[in-house]
């Protein structure tokens, strides 16, 4: 959500920011300021009329005390007319306020100054690269590998649930479970995140506060009683501070969770229909930080490093990309994507996205911080990132660690989680 006062005081900043994201910044700011002017005018007149009504009501009693019925009658008629005017002004205030809110809540965050301009993913900027792609002759994709091993069943999943689901069995199911535990242990034991086991269903306020509603309602699954299945643990983890005033001395707060995630993939028709890359249900380790405003830039870089550490420990080649203005998420002011090498496709694919949302979400959920001994509060900054998407990490391991016989070697970092197992396939 955007601060109307900030737009009023620095309209050029918002014109340029929304323009950089492919929107008509000039027209949007003009419309917003026009509505803001109408709202403020209605509120000012409302206050004036209310004051007049209060004063006139007081004078009615005074006129009756003097037995001046003529004046009392005139004042009562005046108060009745003011009541009608107040009702009309209140309706104008509600209507304009709702219209202004409906515009502001659907407009994306303003990009940070160091975010590159660009229309789409082709104009993202590579920041760094780690590891060399594995030399694999005629690599098989993960679905071919998994089905040949009898440990990955898309047909059974389709019979019971439809497209974009999978059943993992045996050693692959164990590997997927081990991956999630490894990621959690790394983020909690070495990177200082607090593990959380959050609800998998949230209410409107939590989904709205983390900018999933109203704009992305079609991308979510909703229960019959109106709750929403989480598309990522970012929603409940960030909502831990929803409506709260936290002690600034305790910041940054760092949370992590391993949860199932549920997405309708409404905008992905025809994309990644084969395999596990894009599913309706998948597991992910999420990282969330709540910081003071001046901490969020450094915390963002730290979070990216925490996500990169997973891929380095697993010895998976990847690159880190700074997203351009046209490819950033709705609530983000700056985003880095980690892309892992997928041999069967001969390219890097996204496996983590780490975003600094500034105070964008905090304003929507009214999350603030307060320094000890001070009266005032200020909005916190929120950050979120994948550390990592477990299913896509499984895909990357299967494809990068395959051998000619169809076996899959297990990365050294996972051996403590899979005792006695060095390979998935014949003989283990």
Short mmCIF file of C-alpha atoms in Angstrom, two decimals:
data_model
loop_
_atom_site.label_atom_id
_atom_site.label_comp_id
_atom_site.label_asym_id
_atom_site.label_seq_id
_atom_site.Cartn_x
_atom_site.Cartn_y
_atom_site.Cartn_z
CA UNK A 1 0.00 0.00 0.00
CA UNK A 2 1.22 3.50 -0.75
CA UNK A 3 1.28 6.54 1.52
CA UNK A 4 -1.01 9.18 0.02
CA UNK A 5 0.94 11.90 1.81
CA UNK A 6 4.15 10.75 0.14
CA UNK A 7 2.46 10.81 -3.28
CA UNK A 8 1.12 14.28 -2.53
CA UNK A 9 4.53 15.58 -1.44
CA UNK A 10 6.63 13.92 -4.15
CA UNK A 11 4.45 13.08 -7.16
CA UNK A 12 7.39 12.91 -9.57
CA UNK A 13 8.89 9.99 -7.64
CA UNK A 14 5.71 7.96 -8.15
CA UNK A 15 5.27 9.01 -11.77
CA UNK A 16 8.77 7.77 -12.55
CA UNK A 17 8.48 4.65 -10.39
CA UNK A 18 5.23 3.43 -11.89
CA UNK A 19 6.39 4.47 -15.34
CA UNK A 20 9.46 2.26 -14.89
CA UNK A 21 7.10 -0.66 -14.25
CA UNK A 22 5.28 -0.11 -17.52
CA UNK A 23 2.34 1.86 -16.12
CA UNK A 24 1.13 5.32 -17.02
CA UNK A 25 2.64 7.10 -14.03
CA UNK A 26 1.51 10.55 -15.12
CA UNK A 27 -2.14 9.53 -15.49
CA UNK A 28 -2.17 7.46 -12.30
CA UNK A 29 -0.71 10.18 -10.13
CA UNK A 30 -3.09 12.71 -11.68
CA UNK A 31 -6.10 10.52 -10.91
CA UNK A 32 -4.89 9.80 -7.38
CA UNK A 33 -4.27 13.47 -6.56
CA UNK A 34 -7.65 14.48 -8.00
CA UNK A 35 -9.41 11.94 -5.78
CA UNK A 36 -7.27 12.98 -2.84
CA UNK A 37 -8.31 16.60 -3.39
CA UNK A 38 -11.99 15.64 -3.47
CA UNK A 39 -11.61 13.57 -0.33
CA UNK A 40 -9.83 16.30 1.61
CA UNK A 41 -12.38 18.90 0.49
CA UNK A 42 -15.25 16.67 1.61
CA UNK A 43 -13.55 16.00 4.94
CA UNK A 44 -12.91 19.72 5.52
CA UNK A 45 -16.51 20.63 4.76
CA UNK A 46 -17.69 17.72 6.90
CA UNK A 47 -15.77 19.09 9.87
CA UNK A 48 -17.15 22.60 9.26
CA UNK A 49 -20.74 21.39 9.03
CA UNK A 50 -20.34 19.20 12.13
CA UNK A 51 -19.03 22.16 14.09
CA UNK A 52 -21.97 24.30 12.86
CA UNK A 53 -24.44 21.61 13.87
CA UNK A 54 -22.93 21.24 17.33
CA UNK A 55 -22.98 25.00 17.89
CA UNK A 56 -26.51 25.40 16.57
CA UNK A 57 -27.77 22.53 18.75
CA UNK A 58 -26.31 24.30 21.77
CA UNK A 59 -28.06 27.53 20.79
CA UNK A 60 -31.43 25.77 20.57
CA UNK A 61 -31.29 25.08 24.28
CA UNK A 62 -30.26 28.66 24.98
CA UNK A 63 -33.15 30.06 22.86
CA UNK A 64 -35.67 27.84 24.66
CA UNK A 65 -34.29 28.97 27.99
CA UNK A 66 -35.03 32.56 26.89
CA UNK A 67 -38.49 31.39 25.68
CA UNK A 68 -37.55 32.59 22.19
CA UNK A 69 -39.56 29.99 20.26
CA UNK A 70 -39.09 31.74 16.92
CA UNK A 71 -35.29 31.49 17.18
CA UNK A 72 -35.49 27.95 18.53
CA UNK A 73 -37.68 26.88 15.60
CA UNK A 74 -35.30 28.53 13.11
CA UNK A 75 -32.30 26.81 14.68
CA UNK A 76 -34.01 23.40 14.67
CA UNK A 77 -34.77 23.76 10.96
CA UNK A 78 -31.16 24.76 10.39
CA UNK A 79 -29.88 21.73 12.32
CA UNK A 80 -32.16 19.43 10.30
CA UNK A 81 -30.78 20.88 7.06
CA UNK A 82 -27.23 20.38 8.36
CA UNK A 83 -28.06 16.76 9.17
CA UNK A 84 -29.08 16.20 5.55
CA UNK A 85 -25.88 17.87 4.36
CA UNK A 86 -23.78 15.75 6.72
CA UNK A 87 -25.31 12.56 5.35
CA UNK A 88 -24.54 13.66 1.80
CA UNK A 89 -20.96 14.63 2.67
CA UNK A 90 -20.41 11.36 4.55
CA UNK A 91 -21.53 9.44 1.49
CA UNK A 92 -19.14 11.44 -0.71
CA UNK A 93 -16.32 10.77 1.76
CA UNK A 94 -17.02 7.03 1.78
CA UNK A 95 -17.33 6.79 -1.99
CA UNK A 96 -14.18 8.77 -2.80
CA UNK A 97 -12.20 7.07 -0.02
CA UNK A 98 -13.16 3.62 -1.32
CA UNK A 99 -12.29 4.62 -4.89
CA UNK A 100 -8.92 5.96 -3.81
CA UNK A 101 -8.18 2.85 -1.75
CA UNK A 102 -9.16 0.54 -4.61
CA UNK A 103 -6.61 2.26 -6.84
CA UNK A 104 -3.78 2.41 -4.30
CA UNK A 105 -4.10 -1.24 -3.24
CA UNK A 106 -3.70 -2.51 -6.81
CA UNK A 107 -0.61 -0.45 -7.68
CA UNK A 108 2.82 -2.12 -7.37
CA UNK A 109 5.68 -1.03 -5.19
CA UNK A 110 8.14 1.59 -6.42
CA UNK A 111 11.47 0.12 -7.63
CA UNK A 112 14.66 0.98 -5.76
CA UNK A 113 17.01 3.37 -7.53
CA UNK A 114 19.55 0.65 -8.36
CA UNK A 115 17.00 -1.65 -10.03
CA UNK A 116 17.72 -1.85 -13.79
CA UNK A 117 15.09 -0.63 -16.21
CA UNK A 118 13.63 -3.32 -18.43
CA UNK A 119 10.45 -4.80 -19.87
CA UNK A 120 10.80 -8.49 -19.00
CA UNK A 121 13.13 -11.29 -17.85
CA UNK A 122 15.38 -10.84 -20.88
CA UNK A 123 16.60 -7.57 -19.38
CA UNK A 124 17.49 -8.91 -15.95
CA UNK A 125 21.14 -8.46 -14.97
CA UNK A 126 23.47 -11.29 -13.96
CA UNK A 127 25.24 -10.37 -10.72
CA UNK A 128 27.42 -13.44 -10.24
CA UNK A 129 27.74 -17.09 -11.17
CA UNK A 130 28.86 -20.05 -9.07
CA UNK A 131 30.02 -23.48 -10.26
CA UNK A 132 30.36 -24.93 -13.73
CA UNK A 133 27.55 -26.93 -15.36
CA UNK A 134 28.07 -30.67 -15.09
CA UNK A 135 29.41 -32.38 -18.21
CA UNK A 136 26.62 -34.84 -18.95
CA UNK A 137 26.31 -36.61 -22.26
CA UNK A 138 22.69 -36.63 -23.43
CA UNK A 139 21.12 -35.70 -20.06
CA UNK A 140 17.68 -37.07 -19.30
CA UNK A 141 15.01 -34.87 -17.73
CA UNK A 142 13.89 -35.54 -14.17
CA UNK A 143 10.54 -37.02 -15.18
CA UNK A 144 12.19 -39.59 -17.44
CA UNK A 145 14.67 -40.45 -14.69
CA UNK A 146 12.05 -40.66 -11.95
CA UNK A 147 9.61 -42.77 -13.94
CA UNK A 148 12.37 -45.15 -15.08
CA UNK A 149 13.27 -45.69 -11.42
CA UNK A 150 9.60 -46.32 -10.60
CA UNK A 151 9.77 -43.59 -7.95
CA UNK A 152 7.87 -40.76 -9.65
CA UNK A 153 4.25 -41.24 -10.72
CA UNK A 154 2.45 -38.45 -12.56
CA UNK A 155 -0.32 -40.71 -13.87
CA UNK A 156 -1.48 -41.77 -10.41
CA UNK A 157 -1.38 -38.14 -9.26
CA UNK A 158 -3.47 -37.11 -12.25
CA UNK A 159 -6.07 -39.78 -11.53
CA UNK A 160 -6.60 -38.57 -7.99
CA UNK A 161 -5.91 -34.83 -8.31
CA UNK A 162 -5.59 -33.76 -11.94
CA UNK A 163 -2.71 -32.10 -13.76
CA UNK A 164 0.29 -30.46 -12.03
CA UNK A 165 0.61 -33.00 -9.22
CA UNK A 166 3.09 -35.82 -8.61
CA UNK A 167 3.47 -38.86 -6.37
CA UNK A 168 7.01 -39.49 -5.09
CA UNK A 169 7.87 -42.90 -3.72
CA UNK A 170 10.63 -44.70 -1.88
CA UNK A 171 14.09 -43.22 -2.14
CA UNK A 172 12.89 -40.11 -4.01
CA UNK A 173 10.36 -39.37 -1.27
CA UNK A 174 13.16 -39.80 1.29
CA UNK A 175 15.43 -37.48 -0.69
CA UNK A 176 12.72 -34.82 -0.91
CA UNK A 177 12.17 -35.04 2.86
CA UNK A 178 15.91 -34.92 3.53
CA UNK A 179 16.27 -31.80 1.39
CA UNK A 180 13.69 -29.91 3.43
CA UNK A 181 15.32 -30.91 6.72
CA UNK A 182 18.78 -29.98 5.45
CA UNK A 183 17.58 -26.55 4.39
CA UNK A 184 15.84 -25.90 7.70
CA UNK A 185 18.87 -27.00 9.71
CA UNK A 186 21.19 -24.77 7.68
CA UNK A 187 19.00 -21.68 8.06
CA UNK A 188 18.36 -22.17 11.78
CA UNK A 189 21.69 -23.48 13.04
CA UNK A 190 24.03 -21.39 10.89
CA UNK A 191 22.06 -18.35 9.72
CA UNK A 192 20.08 -17.49 12.83
CA UNK A 193 16.52 -17.93 11.55
CA UNK A 194 13.84 -19.02 14.01
CA UNK A 195 11.90 -22.06 12.84
CA UNK A 196 8.12 -21.63 12.77
CA UNK A 197 5.35 -24.13 12.11
CA UNK A 198 2.59 -21.80 10.83
CA UNK A 199 -1.02 -22.37 9.74
CA UNK A 200 -1.47 -23.39 6.12
CA UNK A 201 -4.74 -21.45 5.86
CA UNK A 202 -5.05 -17.70 6.45
CA UNK A 203 -7.80 -15.10 6.52
CA UNK A 204 -8.37 -12.13 4.22
CA UNK A 205 -6.38 -9.76 6.44
CA UNK A 206 -3.21 -11.88 6.23
CA UNK A 207 -3.54 -12.39 2.48
CA UNK A 208 -4.24 -8.67 1.96
CA UNK A 209 -1.39 -7.58 4.22
CA UNK A 210 1.13 -9.59 2.23
CA UNK A 211 -0.23 -8.11 -1.03
CA UNK A 212 -1.85 -11.32 -2.33
CA UNK A 213 -5.33 -9.75 -2.23
CA UNK A 214 -7.15 -8.39 -4.07
CA UNK A 215 -4.90 -8.45 -7.13
CA UNK A 216 -3.88 -12.12 -7.04
CA UNK A 217 -7.04 -13.81 -5.78
CA UNK A 218 -7.22 -15.95 -8.93
CA UNK A 219 -3.79 -17.41 -8.15
CA UNK A 220 -4.92 -18.71 -4.76
CA UNK A 221 -7.07 -21.62 -3.58
CA UNK A 222 -9.92 -20.71 -1.22
CA UNK A 223 -11.73 -22.94 1.26
CA UNK A 224 -15.51 -23.10 1.55
CA UNK A 225 -15.41 -20.99 4.72
CA UNK A 226 -13.45 -18.17 3.08
CA UNK A 227 -9.91 -18.93 4.20
CA UNK A 228 -7.00 -19.07 1.75
CA UNK A 229 -4.46 -21.87 1.32
CA UNK A 230 -1.04 -20.27 1.55
CA UNK A 231 0.84 -19.81 -1.77
CA UNK A 232 4.04 -19.51 0.29
CA UNK A 233 4.94 -19.39 3.99
CA UNK A 234 5.77 -15.72 3.43
CA UNK A 235 2.11 -15.02 4.18
CA UNK A 236 1.85 -16.47 7.72
CA UNK A 237 5.47 -15.67 8.65
CA UNK A 238 5.17 -11.99 7.73
CA UNK A 239 1.74 -11.89 9.37
CA UNK A 240 3.35 -12.69 12.72
CA UNK A 241 3.78 -8.91 13.07
CA UNK A 242 0.42 -7.95 11.55
CA UNK A 243 -1.21 -5.21 13.65
CA UNK A 244 1.70 -5.29 16.10
CA UNK A 245 4.15 -2.72 17.45
CA UNK A 246 7.48 -4.50 17.94
CA UNK A 247 10.42 -3.23 19.96
CA UNK A 248 12.89 -1.78 17.49
CA UNK A 249 15.76 -3.07 19.62
CA UNK A 250 14.66 -6.63 18.78
CA UNK A 251 14.97 -6.11 15.04
CA UNK A 252 15.77 -7.76 12.74
CA UNK A 253 13.43 -10.68 13.32
CA UNK A 254 14.22 -13.69 11.14
CA UNK A 255 11.77 -16.54 10.58
CA UNK A 256 11.86 -19.70 8.49
CA UNK A 257 9.37 -22.48 7.79
CA UNK A 258 9.10 -25.60 5.69
CA UNK A 259 5.52 -25.84 4.41
CA UNK A 260 3.44 -27.09 1.55
CA UNK A 261 2.49 -24.26 -0.81
CA UNK A 262 -0.62 -24.14 -2.97
CA UNK A 263 -0.95 -22.18 -6.22
CA UNK A 264 -3.58 -22.29 -8.93
CA UNK A 265 -1.03 -21.24 -11.59
CA UNK A 266 -3.85 -19.31 -13.24
CA UNK A 267 -1.45 -17.41 -15.47
CA UNK A 268 0.71 -20.38 -16.42
CA UNK A 269 -1.52 -22.15 -18.91
CA UNK A 270 0.65 -24.20 -21.25
CA UNK A 271 3.88 -23.43 -19.39
CA UNK A 272 6.02 -26.18 -17.81
CA UNK A 273 3.28 -28.78 -18.14
CA UNK A 274 5.80 -31.64 -17.99
CA UNK A 275 7.45 -32.63 -14.74
CA UNK A 276 7.73 -30.95 -11.36
CA UNK A 277 8.84 -27.43 -12.26
CA UNK A 278 5.40 -25.83 -11.91
CA UNK A 279 2.91 -27.60 -9.62
CA UNK A 280 -0.28 -26.79 -7.73
CA UNK A 281 1.25 -28.18 -4.52
CA UNK A 282 4.92 -28.16 -3.55
CA UNK A 283 7.14 -27.84 -0.50
CA UNK A 284 9.32 -24.81 0.14
CA UNK A 285 11.56 -23.44 2.85
CA UNK A 286 10.73 -19.77 3.24
CA UNK A 287 12.88 -17.01 4.75
CA UNK A 288 11.28 -13.86 6.18
CA UNK A 289 12.94 -10.88 7.84
CA UNK A 290 11.33 -7.98 9.68
CA UNK A 291 13.69 -5.02 9.97
CA UNK A 292 14.01 -1.34 10.77
CA UNK A 293 13.99 0.77 7.58
CA UNK A 294 17.72 1.43 7.60
CA UNK A 295 18.50 -2.30 8.03
CA UNK A 296 16.59 -3.72 5.08
CA UNK A 297 19.14 -3.08 2.32
CA UNK A 298 21.90 -5.00 4.12
CA UNK A 299 19.43 -7.66 5.30
CA UNK A 300 18.40 -8.23 1.69
CA UNK A 301 21.98 -8.99 0.65
CA UNK A 302 22.36 -11.26 3.67
CA UNK A 303 19.18 -13.17 2.80
CA UNK A 304 20.39 -13.77 -0.75
CA UNK A 305 23.61 -15.17 0.68
CA UNK A 306 21.64 -17.51 2.96
CA UNK A 307 19.73 -18.88 -0.04
CA UNK A 308 22.91 -19.18 -2.13
CA UNK A 309 24.53 -21.20 0.66
CA UNK A 310 22.04 -24.03 0.10
CA UNK A 311 23.04 -24.41 -3.55
CA UNK A 312 26.73 -24.17 -2.71
CA UNK A 313 26.47 -26.91 -0.08
CA UNK A 314 24.64 -29.09 -2.60
CA UNK A 315 27.28 -28.20 -5.22
CA UNK A 316 24.69 -27.17 -7.78
CA UNK A 317 25.75 -24.61 -10.42
CA UNK A 318 23.71 -21.42 -10.27
CA UNK A 319 23.66 -17.76 -11.10
CA UNK A 320 22.28 -14.77 -9.20
CA UNK A 321 20.14 -12.34 -11.18
CA UNK A 322 19.00 -8.81 -10.31
CA UNK A 323 15.51 -8.45 -11.73
CA UNK A 324 14.64 -5.48 -13.90
CA UNK A 325 11.63 -3.23 -13.29
CA UNK A 326 9.45 -5.20 -15.72
CA UNK A 327 10.06 -8.58 -14.09
CA UNK A 328 9.79 -7.70 -10.39
CA UNK A 329 7.04 -8.98 -8.14
CA UNK A 330 4.11 -6.75 -7.23
CA UNK A 331 5.16 -5.94 -3.66
CA UNK A 332 8.90 -5.80 -4.21
CA UNK A 333 11.14 -2.78 -4.34
CA UNK A 334 14.15 -4.93 -5.31
CA UNK A 335 14.45 -8.64 -6.13
CA UNK A 336 17.23 -11.13 -6.74
CA UNK A 337 16.49 -14.49 -8.34
CA UNK A 338 18.73 -17.53 -7.97
CA UNK A 339 18.68 -19.72 -11.07
CA UNK A 340 19.99 -23.28 -10.96
CA UNK A 341 21.41 -25.16 -13.95
CA UNK A 342 18.99 -27.69 -15.48
CA UNK A 343 20.96 -30.00 -17.83
CA UNK A 344 18.00 -31.37 -19.80
CA UNK A 345 16.99 -27.83 -20.77
CA UNK A 346 20.52 -26.50 -21.17
CA UNK A 347 19.67 -23.38 -19.21
CA UNK A 348 19.28 -21.87 -15.75
CA UNK A 349 15.85 -21.93 -14.08
CA UNK A 350 14.57 -19.95 -11.10
CA UNK A 351 14.84 -21.78 -7.78
CA UNK A 352 14.66 -18.85 -5.36
CA UNK A 353 13.40 -15.30 -5.35
CA UNK A 354 14.50 -12.91 -2.57
CA UNK A 355 12.70 -9.58 -2.28
CA UNK A 356 12.88 -6.44 -0.19
CA UNK A 357 9.35 -5.05 0.11
CA UNK A 358 10.29 -1.94 2.08
CA UNK A 359 7.27 -0.70 4.06
CA UNK A 360 4.81 -1.73 1.33
CA UNK A 361 3.42 -4.75 3.18
CA UNK A 362 3.84 -3.17 6.62
CA UNK A 363 1.46 -0.36 5.68
CA UNK A 364 -1.15 -2.85 4.49
CA UNK A 365 -0.93 -4.90 7.70
CA UNK A 366 -0.15 -2.01 10.08
CA UNK A 367 3.13 -3.48 11.37
CA UNK A 368 5.23 -0.92 13.20
CA UNK A 369 8.26 -0.61 15.44
CA UNK A 370 8.95 1.61 18.43
CA UNK A 371 12.22 2.60 20.06
CA UNK A 372 12.44 2.38 23.84
CA UNK A 373 11.75 5.72 25.48
CA UNK A 374 10.20 7.27 22.37
CA UNK A 375 6.52 7.93 21.72
CA UNK A 376 6.44 7.67 17.96
CA UNK A 377 6.33 4.52 15.83
CA UNK A 378 7.32 3.81 12.26
CA UNK A 379 6.53 1.10 9.78
CA UNK A 380 8.90 -1.85 9.64
CA UNK A 381 10.38 -3.20 6.43
CA UNK A 382 9.60 -6.77 5.35
CA UNK A 383 11.71 -9.13 3.25
CA UNK A 384 11.04 -12.63 1.97
CA UNK A 385 12.89 -15.26 0.02
CA UNK A 386 12.97 -18.94 -0.86
CA UNK A 387 15.62 -20.94 0.86
CA UNK A 388 14.77 -22.99 -1.31
CA UNK A 389 11.88 -24.44 -3.33
CA UNK A 390 12.30 -28.10 -2.37
CA UNK A 391 10.73 -29.63 -5.48
CA UNK A 392 12.86 -27.62 -7.88
CA UNK A 393 15.96 -28.47 -5.83
CA UNK A 394 15.04 -32.15 -6.14
CA UNK A 395 14.75 -31.66 -9.91
CA UNK A 396 18.17 -30.00 -10.03
CA UNK A 397 19.82 -32.79 -8.04
CA UNK A 398 18.25 -35.53 -10.14
CA UNK A 399 19.38 -33.97 -13.39
CA UNK A 400 22.81 -32.75 -12.34
CA UNK A 401 23.77 -35.89 -10.42
CA UNK A 402 22.51 -38.49 -12.93
CA UNK A 403 24.79 -41.09 -14.46
CA UNK A 404 24.51 -42.97 -17.74
CA UNK A 405 22.78 -45.87 -16.04
CA UNK A 406 20.00 -43.67 -14.70
CA UNK A 407 21.18 -43.65 -11.11
CA UNK A 408 21.29 -40.40 -9.12
CA UNK A 409 24.20 -39.66 -6.80
CA UNK A 410 23.31 -38.00 -3.52
CA UNK A 411 25.19 -34.75 -2.72
CA UNK A 412 27.65 -35.10 0.15
CA UNK A 413 25.78 -32.53 2.26
CA UNK A 414 22.74 -34.83 2.38
CA UNK A 415 24.55 -38.00 3.45
CA UNK A 416 23.88 -37.38 7.20
CA UNK A 417 20.15 -37.21 6.38
CA UNK A 418 20.18 -40.43 4.33
CA UNK A 419 22.47 -42.80 6.24
CA UNK A 420 23.79 -45.65 4.16
CA UNK A 421 22.45 -44.23 0.90
CA UNK A 422 24.87 -42.84 -1.67
CA UNK A 423 22.80 -43.25 -4.82
CA UNK A 424 19.17 -43.48 -5.81
CA UNK A 425 18.70 -46.37 -8.16
CA UNK A 426 19.98 -49.90 -8.52
CA UNK A 427 21.65 -51.04 -5.35
CA UNK A 428 21.21 -47.68 -3.51
#
